[in-house]
Short mmCIF file of C-alpha atoms in Angstrom, two decimals:
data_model
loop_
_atom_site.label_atom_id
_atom_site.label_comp_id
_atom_site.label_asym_id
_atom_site.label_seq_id
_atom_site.Cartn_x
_atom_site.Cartn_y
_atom_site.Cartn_z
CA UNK A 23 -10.20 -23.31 -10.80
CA UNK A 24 -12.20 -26.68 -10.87
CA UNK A 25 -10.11 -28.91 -9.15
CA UNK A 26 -7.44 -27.37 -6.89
CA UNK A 27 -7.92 -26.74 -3.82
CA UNK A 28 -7.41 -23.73 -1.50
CA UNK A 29 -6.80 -23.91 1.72
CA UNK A 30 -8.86 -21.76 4.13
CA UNK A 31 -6.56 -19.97 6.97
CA UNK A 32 -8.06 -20.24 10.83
CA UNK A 33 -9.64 -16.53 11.59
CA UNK A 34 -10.21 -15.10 14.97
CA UNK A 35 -13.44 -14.45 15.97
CA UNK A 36 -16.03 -11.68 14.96
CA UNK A 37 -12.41 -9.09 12.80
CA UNK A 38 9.23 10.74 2.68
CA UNK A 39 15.28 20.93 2.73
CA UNK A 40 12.26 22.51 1.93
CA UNK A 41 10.89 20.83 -0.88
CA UNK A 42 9.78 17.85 1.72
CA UNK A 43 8.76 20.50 4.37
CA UNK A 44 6.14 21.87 1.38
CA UNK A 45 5.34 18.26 0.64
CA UNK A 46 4.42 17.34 3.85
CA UNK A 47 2.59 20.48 4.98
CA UNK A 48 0.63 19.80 2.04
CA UNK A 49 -0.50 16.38 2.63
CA UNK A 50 -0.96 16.92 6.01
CA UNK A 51 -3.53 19.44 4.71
CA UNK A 52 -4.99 17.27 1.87
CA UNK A 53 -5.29 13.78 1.13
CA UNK A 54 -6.17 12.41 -2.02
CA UNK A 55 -9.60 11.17 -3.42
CA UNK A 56 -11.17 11.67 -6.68
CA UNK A 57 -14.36 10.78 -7.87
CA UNK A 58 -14.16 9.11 -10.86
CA UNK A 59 -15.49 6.31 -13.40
CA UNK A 60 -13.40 5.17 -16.13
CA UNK A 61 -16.92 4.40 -18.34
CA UNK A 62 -17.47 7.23 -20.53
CA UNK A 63 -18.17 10.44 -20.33
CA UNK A 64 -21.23 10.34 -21.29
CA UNK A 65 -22.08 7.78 -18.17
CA UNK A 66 -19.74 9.52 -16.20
CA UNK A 67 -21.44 10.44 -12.58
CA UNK A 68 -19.07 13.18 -11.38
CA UNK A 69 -21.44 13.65 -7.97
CA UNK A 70 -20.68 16.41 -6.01
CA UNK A 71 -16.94 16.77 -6.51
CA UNK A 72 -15.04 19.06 -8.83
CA UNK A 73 -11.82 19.60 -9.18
CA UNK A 74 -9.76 22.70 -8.32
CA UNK A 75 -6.34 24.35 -8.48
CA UNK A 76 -4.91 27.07 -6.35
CA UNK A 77 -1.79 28.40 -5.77
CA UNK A 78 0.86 27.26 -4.17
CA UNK A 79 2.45 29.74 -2.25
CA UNK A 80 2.95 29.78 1.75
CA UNK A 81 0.51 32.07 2.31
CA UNK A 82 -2.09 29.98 0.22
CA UNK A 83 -1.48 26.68 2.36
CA UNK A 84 -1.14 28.42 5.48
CA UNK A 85 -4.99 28.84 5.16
CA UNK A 86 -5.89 25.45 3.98
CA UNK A 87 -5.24 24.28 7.59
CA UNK A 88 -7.75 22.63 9.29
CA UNK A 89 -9.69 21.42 5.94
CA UNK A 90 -8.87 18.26 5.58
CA UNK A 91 -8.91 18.43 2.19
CA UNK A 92 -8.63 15.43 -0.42
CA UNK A 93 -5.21 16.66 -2.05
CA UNK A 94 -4.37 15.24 -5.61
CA UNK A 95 -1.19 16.73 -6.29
CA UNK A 96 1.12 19.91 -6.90
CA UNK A 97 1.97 20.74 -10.76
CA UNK A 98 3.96 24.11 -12.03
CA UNK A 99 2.99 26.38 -8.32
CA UNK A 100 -0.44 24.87 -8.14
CA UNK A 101 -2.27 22.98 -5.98
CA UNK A 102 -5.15 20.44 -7.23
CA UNK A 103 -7.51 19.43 -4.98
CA UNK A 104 -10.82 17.32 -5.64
CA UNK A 105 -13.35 19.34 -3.72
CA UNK A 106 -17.15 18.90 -2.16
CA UNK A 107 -19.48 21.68 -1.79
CA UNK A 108 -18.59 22.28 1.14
CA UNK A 109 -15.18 22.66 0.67
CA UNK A 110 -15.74 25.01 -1.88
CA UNK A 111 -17.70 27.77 0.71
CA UNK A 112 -14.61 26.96 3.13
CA UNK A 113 -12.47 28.20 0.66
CA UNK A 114 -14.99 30.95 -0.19
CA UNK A 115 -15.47 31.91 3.27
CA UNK A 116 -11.62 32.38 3.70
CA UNK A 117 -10.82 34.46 0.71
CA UNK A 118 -8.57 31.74 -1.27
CA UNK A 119 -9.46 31.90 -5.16
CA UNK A 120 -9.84 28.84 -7.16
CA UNK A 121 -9.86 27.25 -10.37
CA UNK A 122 -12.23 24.71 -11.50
CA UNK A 123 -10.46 22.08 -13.44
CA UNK A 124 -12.62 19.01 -14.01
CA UNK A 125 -13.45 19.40 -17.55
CA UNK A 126 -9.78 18.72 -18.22
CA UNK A 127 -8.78 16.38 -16.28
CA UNK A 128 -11.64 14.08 -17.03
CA UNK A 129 -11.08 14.29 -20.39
CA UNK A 130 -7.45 13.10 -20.42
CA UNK A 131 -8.60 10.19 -18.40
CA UNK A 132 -11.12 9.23 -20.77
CA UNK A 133 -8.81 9.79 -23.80
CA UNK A 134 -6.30 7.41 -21.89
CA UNK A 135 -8.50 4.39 -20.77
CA UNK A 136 -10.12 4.75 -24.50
CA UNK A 137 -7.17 2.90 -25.33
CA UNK A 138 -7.54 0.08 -23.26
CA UNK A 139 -8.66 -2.96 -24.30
CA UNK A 140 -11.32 -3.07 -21.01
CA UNK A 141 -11.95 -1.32 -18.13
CA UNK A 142 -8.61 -2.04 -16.40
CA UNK A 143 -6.66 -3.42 -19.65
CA UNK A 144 -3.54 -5.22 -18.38
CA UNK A 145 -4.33 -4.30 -14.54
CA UNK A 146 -5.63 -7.26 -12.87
CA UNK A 147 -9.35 -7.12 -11.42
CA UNK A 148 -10.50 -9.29 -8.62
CA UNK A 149 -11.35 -12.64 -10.64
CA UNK A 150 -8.21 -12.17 -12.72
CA UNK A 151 -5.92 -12.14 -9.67
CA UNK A 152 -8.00 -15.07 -8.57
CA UNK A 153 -7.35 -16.78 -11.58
CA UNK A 154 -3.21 -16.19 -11.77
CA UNK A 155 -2.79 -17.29 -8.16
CA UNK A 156 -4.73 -20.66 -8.75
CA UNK A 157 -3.04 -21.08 -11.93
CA UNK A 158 0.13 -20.58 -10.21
CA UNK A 159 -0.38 -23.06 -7.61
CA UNK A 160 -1.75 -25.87 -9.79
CA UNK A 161 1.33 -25.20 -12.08
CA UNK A 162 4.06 -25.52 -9.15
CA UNK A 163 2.11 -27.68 -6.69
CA UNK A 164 5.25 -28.38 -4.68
CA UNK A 165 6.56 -24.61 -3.87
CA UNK A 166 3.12 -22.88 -3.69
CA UNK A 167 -0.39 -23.00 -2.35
CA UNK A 168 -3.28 -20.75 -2.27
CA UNK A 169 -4.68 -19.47 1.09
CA UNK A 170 -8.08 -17.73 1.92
CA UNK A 171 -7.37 -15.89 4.62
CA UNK A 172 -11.05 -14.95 5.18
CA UNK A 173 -13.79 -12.82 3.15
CA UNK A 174 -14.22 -9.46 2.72
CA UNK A 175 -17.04 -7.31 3.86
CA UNK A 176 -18.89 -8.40 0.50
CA UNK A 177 -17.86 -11.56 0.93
CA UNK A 178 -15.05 -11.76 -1.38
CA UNK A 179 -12.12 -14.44 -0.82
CA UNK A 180 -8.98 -12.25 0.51
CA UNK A 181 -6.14 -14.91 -0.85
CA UNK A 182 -2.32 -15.44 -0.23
CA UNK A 183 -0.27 -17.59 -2.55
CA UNK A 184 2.33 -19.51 -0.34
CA UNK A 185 5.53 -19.74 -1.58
CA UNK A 186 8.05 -22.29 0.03
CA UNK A 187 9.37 -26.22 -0.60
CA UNK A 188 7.29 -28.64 1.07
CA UNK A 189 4.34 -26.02 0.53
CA UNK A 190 1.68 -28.10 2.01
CA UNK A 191 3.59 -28.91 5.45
CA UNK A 192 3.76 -26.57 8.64
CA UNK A 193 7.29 -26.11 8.93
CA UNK A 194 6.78 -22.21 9.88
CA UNK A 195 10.18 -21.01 8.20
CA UNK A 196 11.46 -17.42 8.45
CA UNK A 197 8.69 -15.59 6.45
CA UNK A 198 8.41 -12.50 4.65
CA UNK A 199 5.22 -10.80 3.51
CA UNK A 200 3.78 -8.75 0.67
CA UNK A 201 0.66 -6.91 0.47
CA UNK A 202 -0.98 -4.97 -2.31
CA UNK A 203 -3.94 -3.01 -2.81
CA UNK A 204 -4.85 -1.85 0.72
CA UNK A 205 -6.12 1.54 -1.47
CA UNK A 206 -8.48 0.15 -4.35
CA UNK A 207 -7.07 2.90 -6.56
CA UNK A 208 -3.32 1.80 -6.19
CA UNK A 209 -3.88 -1.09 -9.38
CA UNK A 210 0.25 -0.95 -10.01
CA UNK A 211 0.59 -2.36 -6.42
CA UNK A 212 -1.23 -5.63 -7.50
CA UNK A 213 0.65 -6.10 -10.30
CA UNK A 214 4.28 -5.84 -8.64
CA UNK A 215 2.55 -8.40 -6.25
CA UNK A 216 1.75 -11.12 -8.64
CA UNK A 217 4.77 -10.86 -10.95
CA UNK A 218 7.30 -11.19 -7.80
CA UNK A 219 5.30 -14.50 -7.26
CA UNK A 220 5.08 -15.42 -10.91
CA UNK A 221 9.17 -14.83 -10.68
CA UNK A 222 10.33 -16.47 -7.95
CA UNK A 223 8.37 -20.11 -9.03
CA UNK A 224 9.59 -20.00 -12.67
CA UNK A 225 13.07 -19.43 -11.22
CA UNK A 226 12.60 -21.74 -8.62
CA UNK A 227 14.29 -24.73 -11.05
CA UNK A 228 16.55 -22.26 -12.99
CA UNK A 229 18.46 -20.18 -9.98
CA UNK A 230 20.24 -21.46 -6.89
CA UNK A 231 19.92 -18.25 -5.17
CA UNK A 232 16.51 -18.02 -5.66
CA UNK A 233 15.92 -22.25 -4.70
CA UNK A 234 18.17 -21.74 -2.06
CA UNK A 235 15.38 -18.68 -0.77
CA UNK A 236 12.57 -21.15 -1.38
CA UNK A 237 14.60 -24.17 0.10
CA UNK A 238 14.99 -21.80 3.28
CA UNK A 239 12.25 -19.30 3.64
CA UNK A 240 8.57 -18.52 3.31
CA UNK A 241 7.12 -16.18 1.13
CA UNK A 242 3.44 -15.39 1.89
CA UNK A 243 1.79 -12.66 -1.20
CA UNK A 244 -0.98 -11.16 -0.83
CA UNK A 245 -2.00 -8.91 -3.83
CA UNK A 246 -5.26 -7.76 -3.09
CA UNK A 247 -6.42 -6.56 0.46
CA UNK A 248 -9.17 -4.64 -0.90
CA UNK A 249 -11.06 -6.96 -3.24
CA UNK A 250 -14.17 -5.07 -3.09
CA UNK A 251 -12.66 -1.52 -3.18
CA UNK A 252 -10.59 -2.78 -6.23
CA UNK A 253 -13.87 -3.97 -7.96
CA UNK A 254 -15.52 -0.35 -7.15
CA UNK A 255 -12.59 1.21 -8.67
CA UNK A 256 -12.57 -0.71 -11.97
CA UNK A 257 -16.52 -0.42 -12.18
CA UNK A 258 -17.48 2.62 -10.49
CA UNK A 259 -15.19 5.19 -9.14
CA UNK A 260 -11.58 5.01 -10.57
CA UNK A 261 -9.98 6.56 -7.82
CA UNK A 262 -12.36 5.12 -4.67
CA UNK A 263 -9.36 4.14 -2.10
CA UNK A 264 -11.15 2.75 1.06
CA UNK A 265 -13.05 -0.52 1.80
CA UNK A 266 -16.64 -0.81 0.69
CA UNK A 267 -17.80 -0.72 4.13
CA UNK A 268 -21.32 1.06 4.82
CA UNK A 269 -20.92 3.52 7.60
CA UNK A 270 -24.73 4.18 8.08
CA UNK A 271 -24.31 8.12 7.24
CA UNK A 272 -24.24 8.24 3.96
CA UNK A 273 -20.66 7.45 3.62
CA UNK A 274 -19.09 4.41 2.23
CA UNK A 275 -15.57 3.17 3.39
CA UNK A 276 -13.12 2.71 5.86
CA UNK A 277 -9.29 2.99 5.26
CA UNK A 278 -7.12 -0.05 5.66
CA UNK A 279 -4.36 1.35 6.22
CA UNK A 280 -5.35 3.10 9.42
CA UNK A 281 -7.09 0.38 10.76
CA UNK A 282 -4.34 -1.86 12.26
CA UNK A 283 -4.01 -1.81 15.81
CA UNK A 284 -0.53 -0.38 16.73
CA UNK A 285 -1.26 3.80 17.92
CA UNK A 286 -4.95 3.22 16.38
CA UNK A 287 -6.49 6.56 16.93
CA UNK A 288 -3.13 7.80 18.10
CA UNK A 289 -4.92 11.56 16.79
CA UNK A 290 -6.78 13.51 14.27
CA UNK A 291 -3.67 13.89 11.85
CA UNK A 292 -2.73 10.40 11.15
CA UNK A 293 -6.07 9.52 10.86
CA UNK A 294 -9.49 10.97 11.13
CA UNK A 295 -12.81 9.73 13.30
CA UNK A 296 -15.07 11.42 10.42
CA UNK A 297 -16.56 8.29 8.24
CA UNK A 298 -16.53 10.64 5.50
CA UNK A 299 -12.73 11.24 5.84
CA UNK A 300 -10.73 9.39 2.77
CA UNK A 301 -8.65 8.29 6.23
CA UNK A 302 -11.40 7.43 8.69
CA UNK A 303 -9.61 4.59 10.85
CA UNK A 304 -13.17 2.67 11.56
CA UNK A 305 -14.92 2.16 14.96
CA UNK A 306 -12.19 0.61 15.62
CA UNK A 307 -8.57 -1.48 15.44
CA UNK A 308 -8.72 -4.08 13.24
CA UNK A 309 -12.70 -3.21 13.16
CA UNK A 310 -12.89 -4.80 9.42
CA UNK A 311 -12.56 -7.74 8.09
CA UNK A 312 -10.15 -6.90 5.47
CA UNK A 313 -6.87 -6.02 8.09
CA UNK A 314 -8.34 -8.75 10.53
CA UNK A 315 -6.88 -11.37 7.56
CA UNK A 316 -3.49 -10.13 7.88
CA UNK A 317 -3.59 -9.31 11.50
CA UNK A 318 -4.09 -13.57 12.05
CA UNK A 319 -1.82 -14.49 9.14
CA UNK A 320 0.81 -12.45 10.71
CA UNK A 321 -0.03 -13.90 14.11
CA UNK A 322 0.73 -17.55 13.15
CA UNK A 323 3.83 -17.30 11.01
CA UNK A 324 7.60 -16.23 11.75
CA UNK A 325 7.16 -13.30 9.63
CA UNK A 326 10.90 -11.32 9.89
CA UNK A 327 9.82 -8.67 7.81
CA UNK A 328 7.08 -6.91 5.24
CA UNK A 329 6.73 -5.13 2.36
CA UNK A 330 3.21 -3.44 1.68
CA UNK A 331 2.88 -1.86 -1.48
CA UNK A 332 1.32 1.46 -2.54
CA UNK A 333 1.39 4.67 -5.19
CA UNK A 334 2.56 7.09 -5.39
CA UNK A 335 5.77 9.37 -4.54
CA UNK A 336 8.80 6.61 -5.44
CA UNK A 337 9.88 6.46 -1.98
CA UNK A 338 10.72 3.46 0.37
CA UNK A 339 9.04 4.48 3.45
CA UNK A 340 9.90 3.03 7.22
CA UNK A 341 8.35 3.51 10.76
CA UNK A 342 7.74 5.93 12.64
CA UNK A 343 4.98 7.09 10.83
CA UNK A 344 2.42 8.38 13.73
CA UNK A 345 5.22 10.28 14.89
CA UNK A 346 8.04 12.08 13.85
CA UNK A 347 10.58 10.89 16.25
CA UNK A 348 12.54 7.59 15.05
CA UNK A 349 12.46 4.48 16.96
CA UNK A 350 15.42 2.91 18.75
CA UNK A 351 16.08 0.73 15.62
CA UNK A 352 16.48 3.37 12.76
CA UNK A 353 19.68 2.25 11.55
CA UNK A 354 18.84 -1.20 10.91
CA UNK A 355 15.70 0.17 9.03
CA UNK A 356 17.00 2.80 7.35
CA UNK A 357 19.81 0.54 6.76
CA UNK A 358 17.71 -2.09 5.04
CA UNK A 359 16.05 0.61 3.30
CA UNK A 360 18.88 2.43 2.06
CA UNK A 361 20.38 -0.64 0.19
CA UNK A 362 17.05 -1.37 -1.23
CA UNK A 363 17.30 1.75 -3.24
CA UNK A 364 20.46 1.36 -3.96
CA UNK A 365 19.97 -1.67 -5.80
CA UNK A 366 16.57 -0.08 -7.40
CA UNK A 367 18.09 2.52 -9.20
CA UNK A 368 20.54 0.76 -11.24
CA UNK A 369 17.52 -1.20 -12.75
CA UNK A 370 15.81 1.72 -14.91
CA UNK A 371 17.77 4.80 -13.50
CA UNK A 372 14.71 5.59 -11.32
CA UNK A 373 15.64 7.07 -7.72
CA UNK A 374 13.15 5.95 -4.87
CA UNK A 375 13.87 7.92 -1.89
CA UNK A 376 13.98 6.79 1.60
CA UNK A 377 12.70 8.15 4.31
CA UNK A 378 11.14 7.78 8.20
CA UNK A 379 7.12 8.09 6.92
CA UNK A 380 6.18 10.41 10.06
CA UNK A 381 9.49 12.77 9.25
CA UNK A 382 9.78 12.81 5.90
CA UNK A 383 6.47 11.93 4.48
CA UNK A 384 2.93 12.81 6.10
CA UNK A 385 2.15 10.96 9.81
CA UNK A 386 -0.05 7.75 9.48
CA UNK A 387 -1.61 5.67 12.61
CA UNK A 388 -3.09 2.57 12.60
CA UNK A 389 -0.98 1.32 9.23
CA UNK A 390 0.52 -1.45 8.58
CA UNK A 391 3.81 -0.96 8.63
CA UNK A 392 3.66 0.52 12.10
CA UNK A 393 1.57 -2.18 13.63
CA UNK A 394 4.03 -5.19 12.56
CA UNK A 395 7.18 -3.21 13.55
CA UNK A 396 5.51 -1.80 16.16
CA UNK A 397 4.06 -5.23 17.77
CA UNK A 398 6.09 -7.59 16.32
CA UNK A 399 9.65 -6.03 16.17
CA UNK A 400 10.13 -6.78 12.20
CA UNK A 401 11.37 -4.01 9.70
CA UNK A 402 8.73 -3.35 7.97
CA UNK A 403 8.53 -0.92 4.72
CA UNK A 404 5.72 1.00 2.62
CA UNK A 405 7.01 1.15 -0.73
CA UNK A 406 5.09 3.54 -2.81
CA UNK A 407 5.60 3.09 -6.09
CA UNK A 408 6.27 5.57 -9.19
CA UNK A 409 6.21 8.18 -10.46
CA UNK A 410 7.28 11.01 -8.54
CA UNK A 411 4.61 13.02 -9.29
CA UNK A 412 1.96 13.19 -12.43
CA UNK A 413 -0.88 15.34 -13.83
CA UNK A 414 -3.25 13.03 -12.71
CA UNK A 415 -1.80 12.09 -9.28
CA UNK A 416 0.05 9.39 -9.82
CA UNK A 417 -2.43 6.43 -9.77
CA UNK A 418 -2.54 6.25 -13.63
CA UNK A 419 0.37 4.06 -14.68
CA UNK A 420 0.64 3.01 -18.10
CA UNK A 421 0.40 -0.21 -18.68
CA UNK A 422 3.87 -0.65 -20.89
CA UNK A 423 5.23 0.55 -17.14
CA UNK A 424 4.00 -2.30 -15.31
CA UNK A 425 7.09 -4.85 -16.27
CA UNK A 426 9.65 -1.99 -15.50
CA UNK A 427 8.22 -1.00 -12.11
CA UNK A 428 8.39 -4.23 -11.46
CA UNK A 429 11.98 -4.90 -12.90
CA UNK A 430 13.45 -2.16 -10.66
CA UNK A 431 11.68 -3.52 -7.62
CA UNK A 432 12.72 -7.13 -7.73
CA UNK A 433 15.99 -6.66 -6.74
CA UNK A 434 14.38 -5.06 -3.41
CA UNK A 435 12.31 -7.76 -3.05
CA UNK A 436 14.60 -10.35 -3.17
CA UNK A 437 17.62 -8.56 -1.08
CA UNK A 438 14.98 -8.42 1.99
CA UNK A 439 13.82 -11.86 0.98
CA UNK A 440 17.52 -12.98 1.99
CA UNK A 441 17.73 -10.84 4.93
CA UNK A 442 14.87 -12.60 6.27
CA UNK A 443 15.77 -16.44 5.64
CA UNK A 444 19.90 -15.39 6.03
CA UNK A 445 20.58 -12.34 8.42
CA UNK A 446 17.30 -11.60 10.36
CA UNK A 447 17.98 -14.05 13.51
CA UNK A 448 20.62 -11.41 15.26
CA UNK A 449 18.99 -8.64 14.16
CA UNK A 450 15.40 -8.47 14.86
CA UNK A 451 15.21 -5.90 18.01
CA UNK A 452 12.60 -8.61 19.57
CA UNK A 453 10.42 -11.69 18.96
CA UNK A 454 6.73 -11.86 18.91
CA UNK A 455 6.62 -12.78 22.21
CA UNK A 456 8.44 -10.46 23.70
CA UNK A 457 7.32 -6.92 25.56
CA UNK A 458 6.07 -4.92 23.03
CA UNK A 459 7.35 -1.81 23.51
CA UNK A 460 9.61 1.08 22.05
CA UNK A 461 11.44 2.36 25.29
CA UNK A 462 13.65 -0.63 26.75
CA UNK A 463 14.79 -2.11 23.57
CA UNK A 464 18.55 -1.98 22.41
CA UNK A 465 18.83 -0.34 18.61
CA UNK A 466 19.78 -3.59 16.23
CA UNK A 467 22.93 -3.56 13.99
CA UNK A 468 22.56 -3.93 10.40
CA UNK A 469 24.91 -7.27 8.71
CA UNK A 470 26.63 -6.81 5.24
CA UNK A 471 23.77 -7.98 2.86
CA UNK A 472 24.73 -11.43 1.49
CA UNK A 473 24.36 -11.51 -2.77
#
């Protein structure tokens, strides 16, 4: 926006009991990716994917070990899958029958984005999110400034909108940070970015608990990681989920959120070596430029805790995740996590479960979460947003949901927003500049949240 200026952040150089023991087998077996264009069907490039539904039973996803396979989600005792050629003579070559499904699952997504008034309706693209974070600054000039934090691989401004009195000086306050779109496909993440910033500055003059959290704190949003996997979704493929990076064999993309450096390559479960893997972790940590931006933002403010968004499951989800074990401070961050949901589901009656991601949920290395508990010491939470579960896996939230998703979450937001300028001193198990390890540490104690 013609006149406002951004500032540009200093880079480094060159950049959820056997219902959750079925749900984790199976997305340990298969994560999600589907190939798809919200055009038309008549433009509609499906490639090489269809796909597929099998069944459910033990048996069934005893022998889907080892495939890797993209899973989409589990519906009525059936397992959908989107599935390559080759994954089709794996399942041939072990006996497991098979349903192809594309025909109608591509037409419910065309009937539903028919509706919309473009190709991502009320979901925010790239330029749009631009566009509300400069508007926000230039509209409170004194409690928020815009950031570029760097560019992506195609050059693409990766921005955070700073939230904080006496925005333009350096007075490194205790800082909390939220992240969206580290999967291009995950649009509702963006959104519950931008409102919570959108909230907090039109409240700023209207709420003493919320000036009193500006007064004291920083609040550093960034709602698009991905800008140029978010364009490729809204353009190309609906659900592409990884950066836009070129691996030089034939595969495109690298996945964010295994790319941080904390257990980076810890193994081939968490993550995957293969480029075309929808998890391929990159030649290495921090090997893009994308979660190099947040790996030096993080580095040069007194961030006490994070928030990264993501869909779906409706689950609140805190580290370990490249392991099952939990570390030595799992009461203060299943503590923290706990009372998040419990002031969620008052909102809209929804339940978000909480659990330790590598126990509950499916293991993850090199993610975020991990890497700034893991290296910095602060609780740090993947929120995956709803629903539960969906015909179409989840990514396609309506957009009359948008406002309620976010409604339920605020409270979240702002209860760890005041644990980090109010309680997070005592508690944080160590400082930035402290050993960082798991082993010697003594387990923090959680305070009584203050309202």
């Amino acid at each position: 926006m013609k006149g406002l200026q951004t500032e540009r952040y200093p880079r480094s150089s060159p950049r959820l009991q056997k219902k959750k023991e079925r749900l984790f087998l199976i997305l340990i077996l298969c994560l999600p990716l589907l190939f798809v264009s919200p055009v038309s069907p008549a433009a509609q490039d499906y490639g090489d994917r269809d796909i597929i539904s099998l069944s459910g039973t033990e048996d069934i996803l005893s022998k889907l070990k080892g495939l890797s396979l993209d899973f989409l989600m589990e519906w009525k005792g059936r397992v959908y899958i989107v599935a390559s050629p080759t994954d089709l003579v794996r399942l041939q070559e072990r006996n497991i029958p098979y349903v192809l499904e594309s025909d109608r699952f591509y037409r419910r997504l065309f009937s539903e984005t028919a509706a919309q008034t473009s190709l991502n309706g009320a979901f925010h693209s790239y330029a749009e999110t631009e566009r509300e974070l400069m508007t926000l600054a230039q509209d409170h000039p004194l409690i928020a400034r815009v950031v570029d934090l760097g560019d992506s691989l195609e050059g693409r401004n990766i921005y955070a909108l700073k939230i904080s009195r006496n925005v333009h000086l350096d007075e490194n306050k205790p800082a909390m940070l939220i992240t969206g779109c580290h999967h291009a496909r995950e649009w509702i993440s963006v959104e519950v970015a931008l409102l919570f910033c959108r909230h907090l500055l039109e409240n700023d003059a209207l709420n003493a608990d919320i000036k009193a959290l500006i007064d004291s704190g920083e609040v550093w949003v960034v709602p698009v990681v991905n800008p140029d996997g978010l364009e490729y979704s809204i353009h190309s493929y609906r659900y592409w989920r990884k950066n836009r990076r070129n691996n030089g064999t034939a595969s495109f993309g690298v996945d964010l959120n295994r790319n941080y450096g904390h257990m980076w390559g810890y193994d081939e479960v968490g993550s995957s070596s293969d480029p075309d893997s929808e998890v391929y972790r990159g030649t290495g940590a921090f090997s893009e430029p994308e979660s190099q931006a947040i790996r030096d933002l993080f580095s040069r403010r007194d961030f006490r805790a994070l928030i990264s968004y993501h869909s779906y499951s409706q689950v609140i989800l805190y580290p370990w995740g490249y392991k099952h074990d939990p570390s030595v401070d799992e009461g203060l961050l299943a503590g923290l996590a706990r009372q998040m949901a419990d002031l969620m589901r008052p909102v809209n009656g929804r339940d978000y479960g909480v659990e330790r991601a590598g126990d509950g949920f499916y293991l993850t290395n090199g993610d975020t979460t991990d890497w700034a508990y893991g290296e910095y010491g602060v609780p740090a939470y993947t929120i995956e947003l709803p629903p539960v579960d969906q015909l179409y896996g989840g990514f396609f939230n309506s957009e009359a949901d948008i406002q309620s998703i976010f409604a339920e979450n605020l409270p979240a937001m702002l209860f760890l927003l005041n644990w980090t300028v109010s309680d997070s001193g005592s508690d944080l198990p160590f400082r930035s500049d402290s050993p960082k390890t798991d082993t010697k540490r003594k387990p923090a104690k959680i305070k009584s949240p203050r309202r």
